Amino acid sequence: MKVYNLEEFATKYNLKDIYGAYAAHFYVNGEEGDCFSDFDTYEDDSFYSMFAERTLFTKLLLVQRGSCLLQLHEDDAEQSVQLTAHDMLITTLNEVASVSNFSADFEAEGILVDESFAKQAQRYQLNDTKYKSISDIFHFVCDIVRHQHINKIEMIRSMFNVLRLIIDELPYEQCSVSRDLGHKKEVYEVFLHHLYRNYRKERQIRFYADKLNVSPAYLSRLVKEISGSTINEHATSLVYKEICNLLTQTDMTMGEIADHLNFSDQSAMTNFFKQRSGMTPLAYRNR
């Protein structure tokens, strides 16, 4: 079976909105417009067959309305995926799919990109905010690939960087922590996610407990039970490593580092660092 690169694929399926062998955008069964490709799920089998092709790139599909059924195939494994409005599907290089059971009002848009967004097929049900954010990115990509821009490749890559960051957050947002506290490891992993994102500014237990909809006492016990370390030890370890990194890898002043990491002043940061390293930040930088 032939494996298509993006340019070959775009030629076969007459995709109009494409940038080299890197990115392409298409609509399915939408209203006629400048960005729309000629996919009609009722009169043309293009959309049916394009997901059955083996490719060297990632396919992302965002469902605007209606529904359809995909039968995903990877090696000897099969998985049925029902897509409905505000669902996003990501398929990797390894999966092919059979598409069927379109509703009469089915509309979707897709992005093809020569980058990896997932290790295996993923389906996400997006809330209104995330759907709007991802839909806006899809539209920006469509506009960028269709028009002349001096910094076109940088603009497209920026859009995909933002899209990847949003996608990385989705599993945590869809984790029902407050309703399922029995899964302690899952709660701990979500805690770490928030800690890595916020430790530079937030190191209070209550901040993270509020994020997870649990009490500070419960979160403290859980983190200690799972990891053997306290929340404070987790946070201070990250802060110390970040100071070391900024001292060796940047030209930031001591005051700038203290402000960046939300210390009350430079002296507080110096005392914090000296307690852990046995030397001042300046001595560490000048070693």
CSV table of C-alpha atoms in Angstrom, one decimal:
chain,number,residue,atom,x,y,z
A,1,MET,CA,0.0,0.0,0.0
A,2,LYS,CA,1.3,3.4,-0.9
A,3,VAL,CA,2.3,5.8,1.9
A,4,TYR,CA,1.7,9.4,1.0
A,5,ASN,CA,3.7,12.5,1.9
A,6,LEU,CA,1.6,15.6,2.3
A,7,GLU,CA,2.3,17.0,-1.2
A,8,GLU,CA,1.3,13.8,-2.9
A,9,PHE,CA,-1.8,13.5,-0.7
A,10,ALA,CA,-2.9,17.1,-1.4
A,11,THR,CA,-2.5,16.5,-5.2
A,12,LYS,CA,-4.6,13.3,-5.1
A,13,TYR,CA,-7.4,14.9,-3.1
A,14,ASN,CA,-7.2,18.4,-4.7
A,15,LEU,CA,-6.5,20.2,-1.5
A,16,LYS,CA,-6.3,23.9,-2.2
A,17,ASP,CA,-5.1,25.3,1.1
A,18,ILE,CA,-1.6,23.9,1.5
A,19,TYR,CA,1.9,25.1,2.3
A,20,GLY,CA,4.6,22.9,0.7
A,21,ALA,CA,4.9,19.5,2.3
A,22,TYR,CA,4.3,20.9,5.8
A,23,ALA,CA,0.7,21.9,6.4
A,24,ALA,CA,-2.7,21.9,4.8
A,25,HIS,CA,-6.3,22.8,5.8
A,26,PHE,CA,-9.7,21.6,4.5
A,27,TYR,CA,-13.4,21.8,5.2
A,28,VAL,CA,-16.0,19.1,4.8
A,29,ASN,CA,-19.5,19.8,3.8
A,30,GLY,CA,-19.5,23.4,5.0
A,31,GLU,CA,-21.0,26.3,3.3
A,32,GLU,CA,-19.3,27.5,0.2
A,33,GLY,CA,-16.4,29.9,0.9
A,34,ASP,CA,-12.9,30.8,-0.2
A,35,CYS,CA,-11.2,28.3,2.1
A,36,PHE,CA,-13.5,25.3,1.4
A,37,SER,CA,-12.2,22.2,-0.3
A,38,ASP,CA,-14.6,20.3,-2.5
A,39,PHE,CA,-15.5,17.5,-0.1
A,40,ASP,CA,-19.1,16.5,-0.2
A,41,THR,CA,-19.8,13.5,1.9
A,42,TYR,CA,-22.9,12.5,-0.1
A,43,GLU,CA,-21.7,13.0,-3.7
A,44,ASP,CA,-18.0,12.4,-3.5
A,45,ASP,CA,-16.0,9.6,-1.6
A,46,SER,CA,-12.9,11.8,-1.1
A,47,PHE,CA,-13.5,12.3,2.6
A,48,TYR,CA,-14.3,8.6,3.1
A,49,SER,CA,-11.1,7.5,1.4
A,50,MET,CA,-8.6,10.1,2.7
A,51,PHE,CA,-8.7,8.7,6.2
A,52,ALA,CA,-8.1,5.2,4.9
A,53,GLU,CA,-4.7,6.2,3.3
A,54,ARG,CA,-1.4,5.6,4.9
A,55,THR,CA,0.4,8.9,5.3
A,56,LEU,CA,3.6,10.4,6.7
A,57,PHE,CA,1.8,13.2,8.6
A,58,THR,CA,-0.8,13.8,11.3
A,59,LYS,CA,-4.5,14.4,10.6
A,60,LEU,CA,-6.5,16.6,13.0
A,61,LEU,CA,-10.3,16.8,12.5
A,62,LEU,CA,-12.5,19.3,14.3
A,63,VAL,CA,-16.3,18.6,14.2
A,64,GLN,CA,-18.4,21.7,14.0
A,65,ARG,CA,-21.8,20.0,13.9
A,66,GLY,CA,-23.5,16.6,13.3
A,67,SER,CA,-21.8,13.3,13.8
A,68,CYS,CA,-20.0,10.4,12.0
A,69,LEU,CA,-18.4,7.1,12.9
A,70,LEU,CA,-14.8,6.1,12.4
A,71,GLN,CA,-13.4,2.6,12.6
A,72,LEU,CA,-9.7,3.1,13.5
A,73,HIS,CA,-7.3,0.4,12.4
A,74,GLU,CA,-3.7,0.1,13.7
A,75,ASP,CA,-1.8,-3.2,13.0
A,76,ASP,CA,-4.3,-5.9,14.2
A,77,ALA,CA,-6.2,-3.6,16.6
A,78,GLU,CA,-9.5,-1.8,15.8
A,79,GLN,CA,-11.4,0.9,17.7
A,80,SER,CA,-14.7,2.5,16.9
A,81,VAL,CA,-14.9,6.3,17.5
A,82,GLN,CA,-18.2,8.2,17.4
A,83,LEU,CA,-17.5,11.9,16.6
A,84,THR,CA,-20.1,14.5,17.5
A,85,ALA,CA,-20.1,18.3,17.6
A,86,HIS,CA,-17.1,19.9,19.3
A,87,ASP,CA,-15.1,16.7,19.1
A,88,MET,CA,-11.5,16.8,18.0
A,89,LEU,CA,-9.8,13.7,16.6
A,90,ILE,CA,-6.1,13.3,16.2
A,91,THR,CA,-4.8,10.4,14.2
A,92,THR,CA,-1.1,9.5,14.0
A,93,LEU,CA,1.1,8.0,11.2
A,94,ASN,CA,0.1,4.5,12.3
A,95,GLU,CA,-3.7,4.7,12.0
A,96,VAL,CA,-6.0,4.4,9.1
A,97,ALA,CA,-9.8,4.7,9.4
A,98,SER,CA,-13.0,3.7,7.8
A,99,VAL,CA,-15.5,6.6,7.9
A,100,SER,CA,-19.3,6.0,7.9
A,101,ASN,CA,-22.7,6.9,9.3
A,102,PHE,CA,-22.6,10.7,8.6
A,103,SER,CA,-25.5,12.7,9.9
A,104,ALA,CA,-27.3,14.9,7.5
A,105,ASP,CA,-25.9,18.0,9.1
A,106,PHE,CA,-22.3,16.9,9.4
A,107,GLU,CA,-19.7,19.6,9.1
A,108,ALA,CA,-16.0,19.6,10.1
A,109,GLU,CA,-12.6,21.0,9.3
A,110,GLY,CA,-9.3,19.4,9.2
A,111,ILE,CA,-5.6,20.1,9.4
A,112,LEU,CA,-2.8,17.9,8.0
A,113,VAL,CA,0.6,18.6,9.4
A,114,ASP,CA,4.1,17.1,9.1
A,115,GLU,CA,4.5,17.0,12.9
A,116,SER,CA,3.6,14.7,15.7
A,117,PHE,CA,0.8,15.7,18.1
A,118,ALA,CA,0.1,12.4,19.8
A,119,LYS,CA,1.6,8.9,20.2
A,120,GLN,CA,-1.7,7.2,19.3
A,121,ALA,CA,-5.2,8.3,18.1
A,122,GLN,CA,-6.9,10.6,20.5
A,123,ARG,CA,-10.5,12.0,20.7
A,124,TYR,CA,-11.3,15.0,22.8
A,125,GLN,CA,-14.8,16.4,23.7
A,126,LEU,CA,-14.0,20.2,23.9
A,127,ASN,CA,-15.8,22.7,26.1
A,128,ASP,CA,-17.0,25.9,24.5
A,129,THR,CA,-13.9,27.8,25.4
A,130,LYS,CA,-11.4,25.2,24.1
A,131,TYR,CA,-13.5,24.6,21.0
A,132,LYS,CA,-13.4,28.4,20.2
A,133,SER,CA,-9.6,28.5,20.8
A,134,ILE,CA,-8.8,25.5,18.6
A,135,SER,CA,-11.3,26.6,15.9
A,136,ASP,CA,-9.6,30.0,15.8
A,137,ILE,CA,-6.2,28.3,15.3
A,138,PHE,CA,-7.6,26.2,12.5
A,139,HIS,CA,-8.9,29.4,10.8
A,140,PHE,CA,-5.6,31.2,11.2
A,141,VAL,CA,-3.8,28.2,9.6
A,142,CYS,CA,-6.2,28.3,6.7
A,143,ASP,CA,-5.6,32.1,6.2
A,144,ILE,CA,-1.8,31.7,6.5
A,145,VAL,CA,-1.4,28.9,4.0
A,146,ARG,CA,-3.6,30.7,1.5
A,147,HIS,CA,-2.0,34.1,1.5
A,148,GLN,CA,1.4,35.6,1.1
A,149,HIS,CA,3.3,36.3,4.3
A,150,ILE,CA,6.9,37.3,4.7
A,151,ASN,CA,7.2,35.1,7.8
A,152,LYS,CA,4.8,32.4,6.7
A,153,ILE,CA,6.7,29.4,8.1
A,154,GLU,CA,7.3,31.1,11.5
A,155,MET,CA,3.6,32.0,11.7
A,156,ILE,CA,2.4,28.5,10.9
A,157,ARG,CA,4.8,27.0,13.4
A,158,SER,CA,3.6,29.5,16.0
A,159,MET,CA,0.0,28.4,15.5
A,160,PHE,CA,1.0,24.7,15.9
A,161,ASN,CA,3.0,25.5,19.0
A,162,VAL,CA,0.0,27.1,20.6
A,163,LEU,CA,-2.3,24.2,19.4
A,164,ARG,CA,0.1,21.7,20.9
A,165,LEU,CA,0.1,23.5,24.3
A,166,ILE,CA,-3.7,23.6,24.3
A,167,ILE,CA,-3.8,19.9,23.4
A,168,ASP,CA,-1.4,19.1,26.2
A,169,GLU,CA,-3.8,20.6,28.7
A,170,LEU,CA,-6.9,18.7,27.6
A,171,PRO,CA,-6.3,15.4,29.4
A,172,TYR,CA,-6.0,17.3,32.7
A,173,GLU,CA,-9.0,19.5,32.2
A,174,GLN,CA,-11.1,16.4,31.3
A,175,CYS,CA,-9.9,14.5,34.4
A,176,SER,CA,-12.8,14.5,36.9
A,177,VAL,CA,-10.7,14.8,40.0
A,178,SER,CA,-13.4,16.1,42.3
A,179,ARG,CA,-15.7,13.2,41.6
A,180,ASP,CA,-13.1,10.4,41.7
A,181,LEU,CA,-10.6,11.1,44.5
A,182,GLY,CA,-10.0,7.3,44.8
A,183,HIS,CA,-7.5,7.6,41.9
A,184,LYS,CA,-4.8,9.1,44.0
A,185,LYS,CA,-2.1,8.8,41.4
A,186,GLU,CA,-4.2,10.6,38.9
A,187,VAL,CA,-4.8,13.4,41.4
A,188,TYR,CA,-1.1,13.6,42.0
A,189,GLU,CA,-0.3,13.8,38.3
A,190,VAL,CA,-2.7,16.6,37.9
A,191,PHE,CA,-1.1,18.4,40.9
A,192,LEU,CA,2.3,18.1,39.2
A,193,HIS,CA,0.9,19.5,36.0
A,194,HIS,CA,-0.3,22.6,37.8
A,195,LEU,CA,2.8,22.9,39.9
A,196,TYR,CA,5.1,22.8,36.8
A,197,ARG,CA,3.1,25.5,35.2
A,198,ASN,CA,2.8,27.8,38.2
A,199,TYR,CA,5.6,27.2,40.7
A,200,ARG,CA,7.5,30.4,39.6
A,201,LYS,CA,4.6,32.5,41.0
A,202,GLU,CA,2.5,30.2,43.2
A,203,ARG,CA,3.9,28.1,46.0
A,204,GLN,CA,1.0,28.0,48.5
A,205,ILE,CA,-0.7,24.7,49.1
A,206,ARG,CA,-4.2,26.4,49.0
A,207,PHE,CA,-3.6,27.5,45.4
A,208,TYR,CA,-3.1,24.0,44.2
A,209,ALA,CA,-5.8,22.5,46.4
A,210,ASP,CA,-8.3,25.0,44.9
A,211,LYS,CA,-7.2,24.0,41.4
A,212,LEU,CA,-8.1,20.4,42.2
A,213,ASN,CA,-11.2,21.1,44.2
A,214,VAL,CA,-9.8,19.4,47.3
A,215,SER,CA,-8.8,20.6,50.8
A,216,PRO,CA,-5.2,21.6,51.5
A,217,ALA,CA,-5.0,19.0,54.2
A,218,TYR,CA,-6.1,16.2,51.8
A,219,LEU,CA,-3.7,17.3,49.1
A,220,SER,CA,-0.8,17.5,51.5
A,221,ARG,CA,-1.5,13.9,52.7
A,222,LEU,CA,-2.0,12.6,49.2
A,223,VAL,CA,1.2,14.1,47.8
A,224,LYS,CA,3.3,12.8,50.8
A,225,GLU,CA,1.7,9.4,50.5
A,226,ILE,CA,2.3,9.0,46.8
A,227,SER,CA,5.8,10.7,46.5
A,228,GLY,CA,7.3,10.6,49.9
A,229,SER,CA,7.9,14.3,49.7
A,230,THR,CA,5.9,17.3,50.8
A,231,ILE,CA,4.3,19.9,48.5
A,232,ASN,CA,6.8,22.4,49.9
A,233,GLU,CA,9.7,20.1,49.0
A,234,HIS,CA,8.4,19.6,45.5
A,235,ALA,CA,8.0,23.4,45.0
A,236,THR,CA,11.3,24.4,46.6
A,237,SER,CA,13.2,21.8,44.5
A,238,LEU,CA,11.8,23.3,41.3
A,239,VAL,CA,12.6,26.8,42.4
A,240,TYR,CA,16.2,25.9,43.4
A,241,LYS,CA,16.8,24.2,40.0
A,242,GLU,CA,15.3,27.1,38.2
A,243,ILE,CA,17.7,29.6,40.0
A,244,CYS,CA,20.6,27.4,39.1
A,245,ASN,CA,19.6,27.3,35.5
A,246,LEU,CA,19.0,31.1,35.3
A,247,LEU,CA,22.4,31.7,37.0
A,248,THR,CA,24.3,29.6,34.5
A,249,GLN,CA,22.3,30.0,31.3
A,250,THR,CA,21.3,33.7,31.4
A,251,ASP,CA,22.6,37.1,32.2
A,252,MET,CA,19.7,38.0,34.4
A,253,THR,CA,20.6,40.0,37.5
A,254,MET,CA,19.9,38.8,41.0
A,255,GLY,CA,17.1,41.2,41.3
A,256,GLU,CA,15.6,40.1,38.0
A,257,ILE,CA,15.8,36.4,39.1
A,258,ALA,CA,14.2,37.2,42.4
A,259,ASP,CA,11.3,39.0,40.7
A,260,HIS,CA,10.9,36.3,38.1
A,261,LEU,CA,10.5,33.7,40.8
A,262,ASN,CA,8.2,35.9,43.0
A,263,PHE,CA,10.5,36.3,46.0
A,264,SER,CA,9.7,39.3,48.1
A,265,ASP,CA,13.2,40.8,47.4
A,266,GLN,CA,16.7,39.8,46.3
A,267,SER,CA,17.7,39.1,49.9
A,268,ALA,CA,15.0,36.5,50.3
A,269,MET,CA,16.1,34.8,47.2
A,270,THR,CA,19.8,34.9,48.3
A,271,ASN,CA,18.9,33.4,51.7
A,272,PHE,CA,16.8,30.7,50.0
A,273,PHE,CA,19.6,29.7,47.7
A,274,LYS,CA,22.3,29.8,50.3
A,275,GLN,CA,20.4,27.5,52.6
A,276,ARG,CA,20.4,24.8,49.8
A,277,SER,CA,23.7,25.3,48.1
A,278,GLY,CA,25.9,26.6,50.9
A,279,MET,CA,26.9,29.6,48.7
A,280,THR,CA,25.5,32.8,47.5
A,281,PRO,CA,23.9,33.0,44.0
A,282,LEU,CA,26.7,35.2,42.8
A,283,ALA,CA,29.4,32.8,44.0
A,284,TYR,CA,27.5,30.0,42.3
A,285,ARG,CA,27.5,32.0,39.0
A,286,ASN,CA,31.2,32.8,39.3
A,287,ARG,CA,32.5,29.3,40.0
